[in-house]
PDB file of C-alpha atoms in Angstrom:
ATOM      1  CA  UNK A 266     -39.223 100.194  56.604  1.00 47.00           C
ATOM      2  CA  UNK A 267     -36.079 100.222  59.071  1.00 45.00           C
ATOM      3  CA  UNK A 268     -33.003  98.593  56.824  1.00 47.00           C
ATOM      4  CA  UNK A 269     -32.941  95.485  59.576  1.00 48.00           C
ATOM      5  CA  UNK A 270     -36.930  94.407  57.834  1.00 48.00           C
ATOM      6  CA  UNK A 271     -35.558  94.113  54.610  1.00 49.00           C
ATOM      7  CA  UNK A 272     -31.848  92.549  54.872  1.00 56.00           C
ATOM      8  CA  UNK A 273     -33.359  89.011  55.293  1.00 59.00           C
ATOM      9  CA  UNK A 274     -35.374  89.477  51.970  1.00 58.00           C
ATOM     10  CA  UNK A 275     -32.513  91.112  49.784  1.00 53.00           C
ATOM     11  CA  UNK A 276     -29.923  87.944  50.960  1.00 57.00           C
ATOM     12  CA  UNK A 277     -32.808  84.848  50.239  1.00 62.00           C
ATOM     13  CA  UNK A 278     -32.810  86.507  46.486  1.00 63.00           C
ATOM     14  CA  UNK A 279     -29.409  86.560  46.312  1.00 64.00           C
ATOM     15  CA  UNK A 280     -29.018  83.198  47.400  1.00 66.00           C
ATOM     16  CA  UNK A 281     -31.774  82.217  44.724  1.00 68.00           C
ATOM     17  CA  UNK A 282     -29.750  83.586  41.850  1.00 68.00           C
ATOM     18  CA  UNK A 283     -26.885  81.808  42.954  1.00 67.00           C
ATOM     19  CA  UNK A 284     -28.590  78.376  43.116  1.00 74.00           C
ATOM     20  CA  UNK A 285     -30.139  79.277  39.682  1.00 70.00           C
ATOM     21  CA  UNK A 286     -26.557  80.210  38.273  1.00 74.00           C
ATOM     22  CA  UNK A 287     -25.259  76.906  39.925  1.00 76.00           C
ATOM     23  CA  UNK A 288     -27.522  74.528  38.422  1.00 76.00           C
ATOM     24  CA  UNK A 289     -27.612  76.247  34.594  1.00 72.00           C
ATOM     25  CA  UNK A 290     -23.606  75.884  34.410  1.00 73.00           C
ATOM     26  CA  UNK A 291     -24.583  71.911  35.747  1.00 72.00           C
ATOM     27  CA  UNK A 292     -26.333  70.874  33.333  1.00 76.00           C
ATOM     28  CA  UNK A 293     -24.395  73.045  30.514  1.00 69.00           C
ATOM     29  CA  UNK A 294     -21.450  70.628  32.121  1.00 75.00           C
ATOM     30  CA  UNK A 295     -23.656  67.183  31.971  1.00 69.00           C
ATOM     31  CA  UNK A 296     -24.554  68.271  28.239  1.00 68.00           C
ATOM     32  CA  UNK A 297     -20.983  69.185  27.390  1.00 73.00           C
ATOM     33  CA  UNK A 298     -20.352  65.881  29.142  1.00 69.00           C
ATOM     34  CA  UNK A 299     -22.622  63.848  27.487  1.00 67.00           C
ATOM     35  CA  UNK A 300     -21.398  64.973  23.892  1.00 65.00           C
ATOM     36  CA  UNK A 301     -18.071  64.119  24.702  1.00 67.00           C
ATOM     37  CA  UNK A 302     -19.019  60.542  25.845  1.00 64.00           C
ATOM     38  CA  UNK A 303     -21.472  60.415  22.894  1.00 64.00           C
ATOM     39  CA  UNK A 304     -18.300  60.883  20.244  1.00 69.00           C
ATOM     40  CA  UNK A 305     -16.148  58.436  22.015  1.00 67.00           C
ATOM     41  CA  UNK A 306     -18.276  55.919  21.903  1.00 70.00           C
ATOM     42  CA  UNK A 307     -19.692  56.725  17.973  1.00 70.00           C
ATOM     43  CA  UNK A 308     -15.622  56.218  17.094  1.00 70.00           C
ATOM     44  CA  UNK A 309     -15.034  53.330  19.489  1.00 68.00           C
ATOM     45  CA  UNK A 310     -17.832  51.588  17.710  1.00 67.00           C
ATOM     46  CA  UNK A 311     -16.273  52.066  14.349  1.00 67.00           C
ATOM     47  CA  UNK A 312     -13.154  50.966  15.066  1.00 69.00           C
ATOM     48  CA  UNK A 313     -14.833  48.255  16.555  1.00 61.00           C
ATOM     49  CA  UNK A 314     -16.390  47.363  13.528  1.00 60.00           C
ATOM     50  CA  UNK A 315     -13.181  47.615  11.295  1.00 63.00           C
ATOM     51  CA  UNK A 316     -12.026  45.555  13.130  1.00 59.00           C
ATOM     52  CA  UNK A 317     -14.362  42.940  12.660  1.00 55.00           C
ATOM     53  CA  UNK A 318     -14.463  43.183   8.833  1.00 55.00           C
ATOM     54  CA  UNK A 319     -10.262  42.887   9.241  1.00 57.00           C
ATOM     55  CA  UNK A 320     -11.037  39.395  11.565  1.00 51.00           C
ATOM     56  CA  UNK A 321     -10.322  37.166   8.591  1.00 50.00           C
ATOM     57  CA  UNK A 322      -7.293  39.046   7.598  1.00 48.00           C
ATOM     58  CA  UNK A 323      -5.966  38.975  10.761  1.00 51.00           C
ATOM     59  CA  UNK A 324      -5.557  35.302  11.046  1.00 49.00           C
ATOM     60  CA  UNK A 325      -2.706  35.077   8.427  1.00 46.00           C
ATOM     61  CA  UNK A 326       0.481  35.557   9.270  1.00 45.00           C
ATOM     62  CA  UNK A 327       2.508  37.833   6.977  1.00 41.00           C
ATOM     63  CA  UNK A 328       5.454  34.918   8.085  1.00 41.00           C
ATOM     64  CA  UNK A 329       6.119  31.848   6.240  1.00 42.00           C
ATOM     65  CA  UNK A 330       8.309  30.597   8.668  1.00 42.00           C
ATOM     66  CA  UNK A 331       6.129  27.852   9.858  1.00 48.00           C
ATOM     67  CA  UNK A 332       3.842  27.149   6.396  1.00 54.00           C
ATOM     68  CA  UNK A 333       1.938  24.369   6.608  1.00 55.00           C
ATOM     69  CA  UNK A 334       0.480  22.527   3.467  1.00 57.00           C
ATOM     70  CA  UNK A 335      -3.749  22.193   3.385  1.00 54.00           C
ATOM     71  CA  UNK A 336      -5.848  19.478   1.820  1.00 53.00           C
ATOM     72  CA  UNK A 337      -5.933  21.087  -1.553  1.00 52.00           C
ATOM     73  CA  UNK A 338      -2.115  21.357  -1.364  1.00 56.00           C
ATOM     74  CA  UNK A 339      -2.209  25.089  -0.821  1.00 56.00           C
ATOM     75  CA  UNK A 340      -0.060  27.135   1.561  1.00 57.00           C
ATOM     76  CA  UNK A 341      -1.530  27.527   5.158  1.00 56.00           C
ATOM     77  CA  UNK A 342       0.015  30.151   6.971  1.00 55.00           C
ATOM     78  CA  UNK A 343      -0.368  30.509  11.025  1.00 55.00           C
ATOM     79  CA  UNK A 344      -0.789  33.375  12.391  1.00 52.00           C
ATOM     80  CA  UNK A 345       2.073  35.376  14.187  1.00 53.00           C
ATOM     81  CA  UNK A 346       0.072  37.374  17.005  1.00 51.00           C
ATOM     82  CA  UNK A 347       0.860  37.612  20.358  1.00 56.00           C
ATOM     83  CA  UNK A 348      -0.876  34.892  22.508  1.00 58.00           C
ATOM     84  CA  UNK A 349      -1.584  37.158  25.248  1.00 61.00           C
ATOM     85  CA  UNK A 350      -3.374  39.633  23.150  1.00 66.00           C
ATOM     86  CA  UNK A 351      -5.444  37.074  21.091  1.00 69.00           C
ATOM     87  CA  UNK A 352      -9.327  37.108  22.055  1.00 75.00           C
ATOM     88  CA  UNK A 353     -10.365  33.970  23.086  1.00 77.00           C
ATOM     89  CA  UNK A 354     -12.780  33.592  20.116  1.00 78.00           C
ATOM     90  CA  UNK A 355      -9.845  33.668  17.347  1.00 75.00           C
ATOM     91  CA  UNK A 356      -7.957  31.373  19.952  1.00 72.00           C
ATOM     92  CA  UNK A 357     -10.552  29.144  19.660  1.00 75.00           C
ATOM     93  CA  UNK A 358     -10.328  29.489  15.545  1.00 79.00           C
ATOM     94  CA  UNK A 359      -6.344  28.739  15.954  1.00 75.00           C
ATOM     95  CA  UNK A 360      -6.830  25.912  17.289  1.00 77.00           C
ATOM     96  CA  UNK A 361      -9.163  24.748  15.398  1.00 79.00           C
ATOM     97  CA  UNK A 362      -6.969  25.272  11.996  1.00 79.00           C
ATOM     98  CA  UNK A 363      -4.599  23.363  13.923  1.00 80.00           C
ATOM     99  CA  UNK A 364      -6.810  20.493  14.254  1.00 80.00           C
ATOM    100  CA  UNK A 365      -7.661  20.852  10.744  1.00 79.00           C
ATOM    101  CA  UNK A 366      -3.820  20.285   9.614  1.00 79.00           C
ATOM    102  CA  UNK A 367      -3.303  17.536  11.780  1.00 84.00           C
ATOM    103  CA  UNK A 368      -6.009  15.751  10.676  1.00 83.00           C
ATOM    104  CA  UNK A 369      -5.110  16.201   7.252  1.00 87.00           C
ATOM    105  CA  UNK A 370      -1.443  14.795   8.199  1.00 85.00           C
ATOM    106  CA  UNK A 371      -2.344  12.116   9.962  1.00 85.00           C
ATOM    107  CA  UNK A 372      -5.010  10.979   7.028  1.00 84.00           C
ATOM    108  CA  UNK A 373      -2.261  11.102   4.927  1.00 84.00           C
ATOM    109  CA  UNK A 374       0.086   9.099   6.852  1.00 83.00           C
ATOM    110  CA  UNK A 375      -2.675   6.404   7.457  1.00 80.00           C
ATOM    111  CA  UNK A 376      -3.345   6.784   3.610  1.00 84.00           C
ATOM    112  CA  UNK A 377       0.518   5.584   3.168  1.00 82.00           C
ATOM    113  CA  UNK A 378       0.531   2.770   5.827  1.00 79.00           C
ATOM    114  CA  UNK A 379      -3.215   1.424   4.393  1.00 84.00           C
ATOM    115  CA  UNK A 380      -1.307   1.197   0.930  1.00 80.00           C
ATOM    116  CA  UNK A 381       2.040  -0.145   2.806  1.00 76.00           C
ATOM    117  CA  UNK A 382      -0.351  -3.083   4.270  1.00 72.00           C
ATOM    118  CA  UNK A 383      -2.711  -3.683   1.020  1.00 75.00           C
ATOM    119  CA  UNK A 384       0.698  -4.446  -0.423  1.00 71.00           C
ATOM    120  CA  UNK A 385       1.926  -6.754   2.597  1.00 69.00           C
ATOM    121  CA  UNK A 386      -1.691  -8.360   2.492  1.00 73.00           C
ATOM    122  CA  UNK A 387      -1.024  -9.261  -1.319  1.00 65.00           C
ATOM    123  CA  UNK A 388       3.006 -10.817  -1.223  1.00 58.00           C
ATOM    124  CA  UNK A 389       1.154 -12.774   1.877  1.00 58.00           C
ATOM    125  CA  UNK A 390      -2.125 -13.716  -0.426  1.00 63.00           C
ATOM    126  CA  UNK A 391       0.750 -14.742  -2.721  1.00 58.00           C
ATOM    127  CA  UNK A 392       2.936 -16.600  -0.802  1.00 49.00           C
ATOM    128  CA  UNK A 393       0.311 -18.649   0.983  1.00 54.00           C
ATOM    129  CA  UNK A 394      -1.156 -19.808  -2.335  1.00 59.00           C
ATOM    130  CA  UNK A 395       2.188 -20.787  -3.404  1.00 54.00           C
ATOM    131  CA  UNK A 396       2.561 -22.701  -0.339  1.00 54.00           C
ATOM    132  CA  UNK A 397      -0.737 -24.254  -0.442  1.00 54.00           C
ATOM    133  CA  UNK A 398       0.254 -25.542  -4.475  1.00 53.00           C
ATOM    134  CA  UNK A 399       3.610 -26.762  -3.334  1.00 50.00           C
ATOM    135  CA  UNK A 400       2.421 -28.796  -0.418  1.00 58.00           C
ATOM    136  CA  UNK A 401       3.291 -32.412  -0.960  1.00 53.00           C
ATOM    137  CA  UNK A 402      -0.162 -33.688  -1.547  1.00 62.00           C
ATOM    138  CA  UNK A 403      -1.210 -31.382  -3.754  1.00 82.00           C
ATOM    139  CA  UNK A 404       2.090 -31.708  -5.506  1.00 83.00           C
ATOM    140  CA  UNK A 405       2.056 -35.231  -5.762  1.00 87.00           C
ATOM    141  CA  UNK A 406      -1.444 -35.427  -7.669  1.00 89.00           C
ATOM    142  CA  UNK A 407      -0.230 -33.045  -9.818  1.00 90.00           C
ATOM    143  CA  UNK A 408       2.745 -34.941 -10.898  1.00 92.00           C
ATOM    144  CA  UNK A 409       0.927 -37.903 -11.050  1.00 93.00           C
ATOM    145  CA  UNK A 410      -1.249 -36.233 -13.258  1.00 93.00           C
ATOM    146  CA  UNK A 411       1.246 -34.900 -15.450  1.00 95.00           C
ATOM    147  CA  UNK A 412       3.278 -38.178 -15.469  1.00 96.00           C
ATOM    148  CA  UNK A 413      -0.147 -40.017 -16.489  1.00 96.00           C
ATOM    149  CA  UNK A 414      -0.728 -37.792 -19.901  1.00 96.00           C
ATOM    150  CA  UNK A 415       2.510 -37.864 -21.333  1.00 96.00           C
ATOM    151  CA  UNK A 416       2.266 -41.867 -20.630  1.00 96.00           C
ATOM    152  CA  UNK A 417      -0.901 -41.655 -22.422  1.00 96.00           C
ATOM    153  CA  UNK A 418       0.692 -39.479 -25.001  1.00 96.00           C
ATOM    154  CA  UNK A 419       3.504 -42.232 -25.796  1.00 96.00           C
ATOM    155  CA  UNK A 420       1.323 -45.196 -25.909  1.00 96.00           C
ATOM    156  CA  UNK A 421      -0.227 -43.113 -28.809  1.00 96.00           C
ATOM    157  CA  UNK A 422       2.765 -42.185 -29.982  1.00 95.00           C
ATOM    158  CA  UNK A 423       3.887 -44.282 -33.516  1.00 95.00           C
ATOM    159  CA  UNK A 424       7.674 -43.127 -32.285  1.00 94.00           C
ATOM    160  CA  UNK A 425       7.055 -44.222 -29.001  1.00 95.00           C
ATOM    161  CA  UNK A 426       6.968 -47.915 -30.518  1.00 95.00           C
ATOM    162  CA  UNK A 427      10.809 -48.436 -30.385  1.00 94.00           C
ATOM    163  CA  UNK A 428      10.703 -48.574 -26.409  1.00 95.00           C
ATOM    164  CA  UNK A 429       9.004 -50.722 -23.910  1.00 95.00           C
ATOM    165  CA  UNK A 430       6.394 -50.754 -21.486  1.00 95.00           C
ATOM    166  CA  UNK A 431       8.884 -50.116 -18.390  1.00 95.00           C
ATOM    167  CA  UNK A 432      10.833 -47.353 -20.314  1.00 96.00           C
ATOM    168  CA  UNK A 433       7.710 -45.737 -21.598  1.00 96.00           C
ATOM    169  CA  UNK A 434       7.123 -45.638 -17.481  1.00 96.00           C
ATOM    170  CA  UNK A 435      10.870 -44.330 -16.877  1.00 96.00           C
ATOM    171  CA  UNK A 436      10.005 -41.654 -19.509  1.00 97.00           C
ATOM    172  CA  UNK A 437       7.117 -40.683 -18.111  1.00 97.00           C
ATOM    173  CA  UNK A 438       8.178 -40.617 -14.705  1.00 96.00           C
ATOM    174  CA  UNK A 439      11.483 -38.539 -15.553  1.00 97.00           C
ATOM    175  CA  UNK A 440       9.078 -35.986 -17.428  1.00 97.00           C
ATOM    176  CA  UNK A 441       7.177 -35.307 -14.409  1.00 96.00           C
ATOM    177  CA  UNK A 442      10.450 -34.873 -12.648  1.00 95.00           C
ATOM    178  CA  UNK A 443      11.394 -32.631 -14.697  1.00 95.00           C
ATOM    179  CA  UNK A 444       8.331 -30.709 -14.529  1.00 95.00           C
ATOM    180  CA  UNK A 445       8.475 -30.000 -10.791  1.00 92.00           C
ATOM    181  CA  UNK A 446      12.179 -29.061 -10.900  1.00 92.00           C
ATOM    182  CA  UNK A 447      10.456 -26.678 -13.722  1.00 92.00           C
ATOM    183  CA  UNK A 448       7.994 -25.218 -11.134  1.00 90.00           C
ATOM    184  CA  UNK A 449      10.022 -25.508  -8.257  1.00 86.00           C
ATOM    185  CA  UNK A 450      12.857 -23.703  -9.580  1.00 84.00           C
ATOM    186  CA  UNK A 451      10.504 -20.631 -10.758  1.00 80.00           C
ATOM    187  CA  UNK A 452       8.025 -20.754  -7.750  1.00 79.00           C
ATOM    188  CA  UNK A 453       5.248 -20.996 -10.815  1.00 78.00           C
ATOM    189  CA  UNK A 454       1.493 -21.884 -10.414  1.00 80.00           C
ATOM    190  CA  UNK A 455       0.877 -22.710 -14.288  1.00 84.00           C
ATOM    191  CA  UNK A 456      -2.376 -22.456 -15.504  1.00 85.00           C
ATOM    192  CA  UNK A 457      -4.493 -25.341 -17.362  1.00 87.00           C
ATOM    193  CA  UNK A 458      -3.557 -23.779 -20.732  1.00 91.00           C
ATOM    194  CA  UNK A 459       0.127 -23.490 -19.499  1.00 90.00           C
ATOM    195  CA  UNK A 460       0.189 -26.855 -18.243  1.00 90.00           C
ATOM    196  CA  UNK A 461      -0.972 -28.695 -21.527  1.00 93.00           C
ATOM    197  CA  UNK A 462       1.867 -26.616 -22.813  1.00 93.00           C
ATOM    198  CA  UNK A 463       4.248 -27.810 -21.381  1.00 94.00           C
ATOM    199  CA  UNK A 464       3.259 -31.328 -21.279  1.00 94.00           C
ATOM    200  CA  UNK A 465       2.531 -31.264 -25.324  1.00 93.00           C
ATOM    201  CA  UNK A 466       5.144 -28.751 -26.638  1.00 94.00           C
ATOM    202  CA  UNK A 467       8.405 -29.288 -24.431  1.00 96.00           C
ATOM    203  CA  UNK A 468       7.558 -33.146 -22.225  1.00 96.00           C
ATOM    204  CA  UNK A 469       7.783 -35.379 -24.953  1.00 96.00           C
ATOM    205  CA  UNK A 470      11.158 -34.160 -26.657  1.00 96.00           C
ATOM    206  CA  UNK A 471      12.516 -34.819 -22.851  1.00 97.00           C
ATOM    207  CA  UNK A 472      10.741 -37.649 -22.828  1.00 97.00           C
ATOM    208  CA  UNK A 473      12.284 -39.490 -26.206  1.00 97.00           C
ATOM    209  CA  UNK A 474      15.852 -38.324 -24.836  1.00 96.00           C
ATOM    210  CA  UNK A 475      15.676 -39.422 -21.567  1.00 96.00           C
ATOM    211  CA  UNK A 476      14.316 -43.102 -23.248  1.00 96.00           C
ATOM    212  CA  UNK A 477      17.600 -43.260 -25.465  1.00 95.00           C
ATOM    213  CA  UNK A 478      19.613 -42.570 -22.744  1.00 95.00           C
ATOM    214  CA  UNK A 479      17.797 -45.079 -20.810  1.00 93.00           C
ATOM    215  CA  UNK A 480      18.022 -47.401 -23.116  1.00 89.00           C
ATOM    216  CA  UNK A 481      22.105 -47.150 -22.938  1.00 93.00           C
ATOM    217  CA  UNK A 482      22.284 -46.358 -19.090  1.00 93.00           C
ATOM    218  CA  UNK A 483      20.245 -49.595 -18.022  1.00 93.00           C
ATOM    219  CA  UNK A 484      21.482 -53.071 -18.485  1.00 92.00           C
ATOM    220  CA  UNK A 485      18.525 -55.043 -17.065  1.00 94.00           C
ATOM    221  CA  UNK A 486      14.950 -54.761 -16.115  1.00 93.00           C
ATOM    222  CA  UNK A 487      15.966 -54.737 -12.864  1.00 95.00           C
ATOM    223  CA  UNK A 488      18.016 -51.411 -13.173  1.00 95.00           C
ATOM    224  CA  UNK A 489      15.151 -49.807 -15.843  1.00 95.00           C
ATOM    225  CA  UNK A 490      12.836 -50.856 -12.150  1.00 95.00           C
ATOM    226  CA  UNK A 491      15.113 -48.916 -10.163  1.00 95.00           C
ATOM    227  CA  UNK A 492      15.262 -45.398 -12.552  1.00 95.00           C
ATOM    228  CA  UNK A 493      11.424 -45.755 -12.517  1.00 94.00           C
ATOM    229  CA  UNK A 494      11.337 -45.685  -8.993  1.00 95.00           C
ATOM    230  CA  UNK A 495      14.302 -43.315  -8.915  1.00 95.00           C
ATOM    231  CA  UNK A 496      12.618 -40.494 -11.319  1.00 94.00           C
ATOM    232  CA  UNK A 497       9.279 -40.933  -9.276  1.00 93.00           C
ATOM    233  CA  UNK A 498      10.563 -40.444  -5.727  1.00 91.00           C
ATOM    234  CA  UNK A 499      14.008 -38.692  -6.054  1.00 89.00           C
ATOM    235  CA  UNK A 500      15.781 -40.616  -3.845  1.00 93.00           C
ATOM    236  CA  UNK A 501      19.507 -41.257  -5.133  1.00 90.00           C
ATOM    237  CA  UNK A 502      20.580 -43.371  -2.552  1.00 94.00           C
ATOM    238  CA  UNK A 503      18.797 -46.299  -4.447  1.00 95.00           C
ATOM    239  CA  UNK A 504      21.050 -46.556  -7.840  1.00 95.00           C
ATOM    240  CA  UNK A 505      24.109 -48.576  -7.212  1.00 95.00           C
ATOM    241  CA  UNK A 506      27.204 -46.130  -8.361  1.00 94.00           C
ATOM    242  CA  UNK A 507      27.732 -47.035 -11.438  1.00 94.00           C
ATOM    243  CA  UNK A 508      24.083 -46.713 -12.965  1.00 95.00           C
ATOM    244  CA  UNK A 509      24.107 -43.774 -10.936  1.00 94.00           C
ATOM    245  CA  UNK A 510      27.203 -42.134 -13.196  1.00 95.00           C
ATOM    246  CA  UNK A 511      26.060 -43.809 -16.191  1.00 95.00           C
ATOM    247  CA  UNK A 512      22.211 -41.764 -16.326  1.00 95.00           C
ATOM    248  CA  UNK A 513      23.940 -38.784 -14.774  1.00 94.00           C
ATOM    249  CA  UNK A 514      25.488 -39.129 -18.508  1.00 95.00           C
ATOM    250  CA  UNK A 515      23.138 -39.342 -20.675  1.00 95.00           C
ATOM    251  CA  UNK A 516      20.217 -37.525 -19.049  1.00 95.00           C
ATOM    252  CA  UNK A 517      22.257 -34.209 -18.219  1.00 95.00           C
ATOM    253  CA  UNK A 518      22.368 -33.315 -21.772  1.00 96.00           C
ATOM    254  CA  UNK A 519      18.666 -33.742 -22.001  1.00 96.00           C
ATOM    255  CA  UNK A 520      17.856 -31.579 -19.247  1.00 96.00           C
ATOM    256  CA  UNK A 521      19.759 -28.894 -20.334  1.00 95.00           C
ATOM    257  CA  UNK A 522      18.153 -28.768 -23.573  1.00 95.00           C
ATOM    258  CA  UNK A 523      14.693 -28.330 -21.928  1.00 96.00           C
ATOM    259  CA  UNK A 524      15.610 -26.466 -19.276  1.00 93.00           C
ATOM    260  CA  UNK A 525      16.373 -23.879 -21.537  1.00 93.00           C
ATOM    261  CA  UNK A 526      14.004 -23.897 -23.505  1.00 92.00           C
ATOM    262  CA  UNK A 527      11.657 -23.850 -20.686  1.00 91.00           C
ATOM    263  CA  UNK A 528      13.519 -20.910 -18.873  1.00 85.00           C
ATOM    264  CA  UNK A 529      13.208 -18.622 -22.487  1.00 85.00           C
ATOM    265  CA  UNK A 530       9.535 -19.370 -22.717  1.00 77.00           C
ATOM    266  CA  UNK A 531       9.045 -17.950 -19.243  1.00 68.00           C
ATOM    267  CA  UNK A 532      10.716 -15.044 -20.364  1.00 58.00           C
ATOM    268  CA  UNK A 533       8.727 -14.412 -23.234  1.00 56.00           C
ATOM    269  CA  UNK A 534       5.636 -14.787 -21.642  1.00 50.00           C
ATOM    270  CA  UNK A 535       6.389 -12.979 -17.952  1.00 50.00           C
ATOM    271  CA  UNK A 536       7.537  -9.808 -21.075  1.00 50.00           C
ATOM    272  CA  UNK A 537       4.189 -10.672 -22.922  1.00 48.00           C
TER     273      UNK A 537
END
């Protein structure tokens, strides 16, 4: 065999070894390779997953520059990351706990202005209820009512006997006068049981003066007509001057004397 027959045969083995040596150190590489990749991603994943268990952690700020107060009147603290680098699923949870403490603030201011307007609703419930028991009708059968029991309480009266029928009218009349000066002046709404106090404990005593002073003031029936019309309507302008002066005299003193005592029992009772 002539060295030109086997040269062809000697170079395809060689070539064979080579390929063989080629792809052995290949897939040595890949498996090198693929260990390599295998620990990356085995420590990727458990940083991954510290992280996760540090999530809730993570959202508190170690700042209290910007503390916010929660329902339960604990300290809320935002957190100080870097917007950019926030995932969107704890931006999402920011905002949310941002929500949350508005909310809460805003409740709390509607809590104030509900109470604010309860109390505006009641000083109005007030007021109009005054206004409603001071409105001249009402008023008026009120008087008229109080002016008609402490005329029914002279005519029984044994002391009452001294004076006539027209002054036991003047007396009356002037006692209701006095009682809506009484509730006027105070802005009171007096109860049934505070009512027949007044008329039965401090009325009558009024009522007596105001009947001796009449009794001085007036020279005529004419001029006990006019007080009676006087005490029931209010209306100066219909006493001539000088009766004017003279019950301006002797009723003053009168009305003093009740007036305070009225004024101290609505001190005692308003401290009651």
């Amino acid at each position: 065999m002539t060295d030109q027959e086997t040269s062809p045969a000697v170079k395809s083995s060689k070539k064979g070894l080579v390929i063989g040596i080629i792809t052995l150190l290949a897939i040595v590489i890949a498996a090198i390779a693929g260990y390599f990749a295998y620990t990356n991603i085995t420590q990727q994943t458990a940083i991954n997953a510290k992280e996760l268990e540090q999530f809730g952690y993570q959202m508190v700020a170690s700042s209290r520059s910007f503390e916010s107060t929660g329902e339960l009147g604990e300290k809320q603290i935002p957190s100080t990351f870097d917007e950019g680098k926030i995932p969107p699923t704890q931006k999402v949870i920011r905002g949310l706990l941002n929500d949350k403490d508005t909310l809460i603030q805003n409740n709390e201011a509607l809590q104030q202005e509900i109470e604010s307007l309860k109390a505006r609703i009641a000083d109005l419930e007030e007021y109009k209820q005054l206004n409603e028991h001071f409105a001249p009708n009402r008023l008026a059968d009120e008087l008229n009512e109080v002016e008609r029991r402490v005329k029914a309480f002279l005519i029984r009266s044994s002391d009452a006997e001294r004076f006539s029928t027209l002054q036991i009218e003047i007396m009356a009349a002037a006692s209701a006068a006095e009682y809506k000066a009484y509730i006027t002046r105070n802005r009171l709404m007096l109860s049934a049981d505070q009512k027949q106090q007044v008329i039965s404990d401090y009325l009558p005593a009024y009522a007596f003066c105001v009947g001796d002073g009449v009794d001085i003031a007036a020279n005529s029936p004419q001029e006990e007509r006019l007080l009676a019309t006087y005490f029931r309507t209010d209306d100066g302008s219909i006493l001539p001057q000088a009766l004017a002066q003279d019950l301006s005299s002797v009723v003053a003193p009168c009305q003093l004397a009740i007036r305070t005592r009225l004024d101290n029992n609505s001190t005692d009772t308003s401290q009651g």
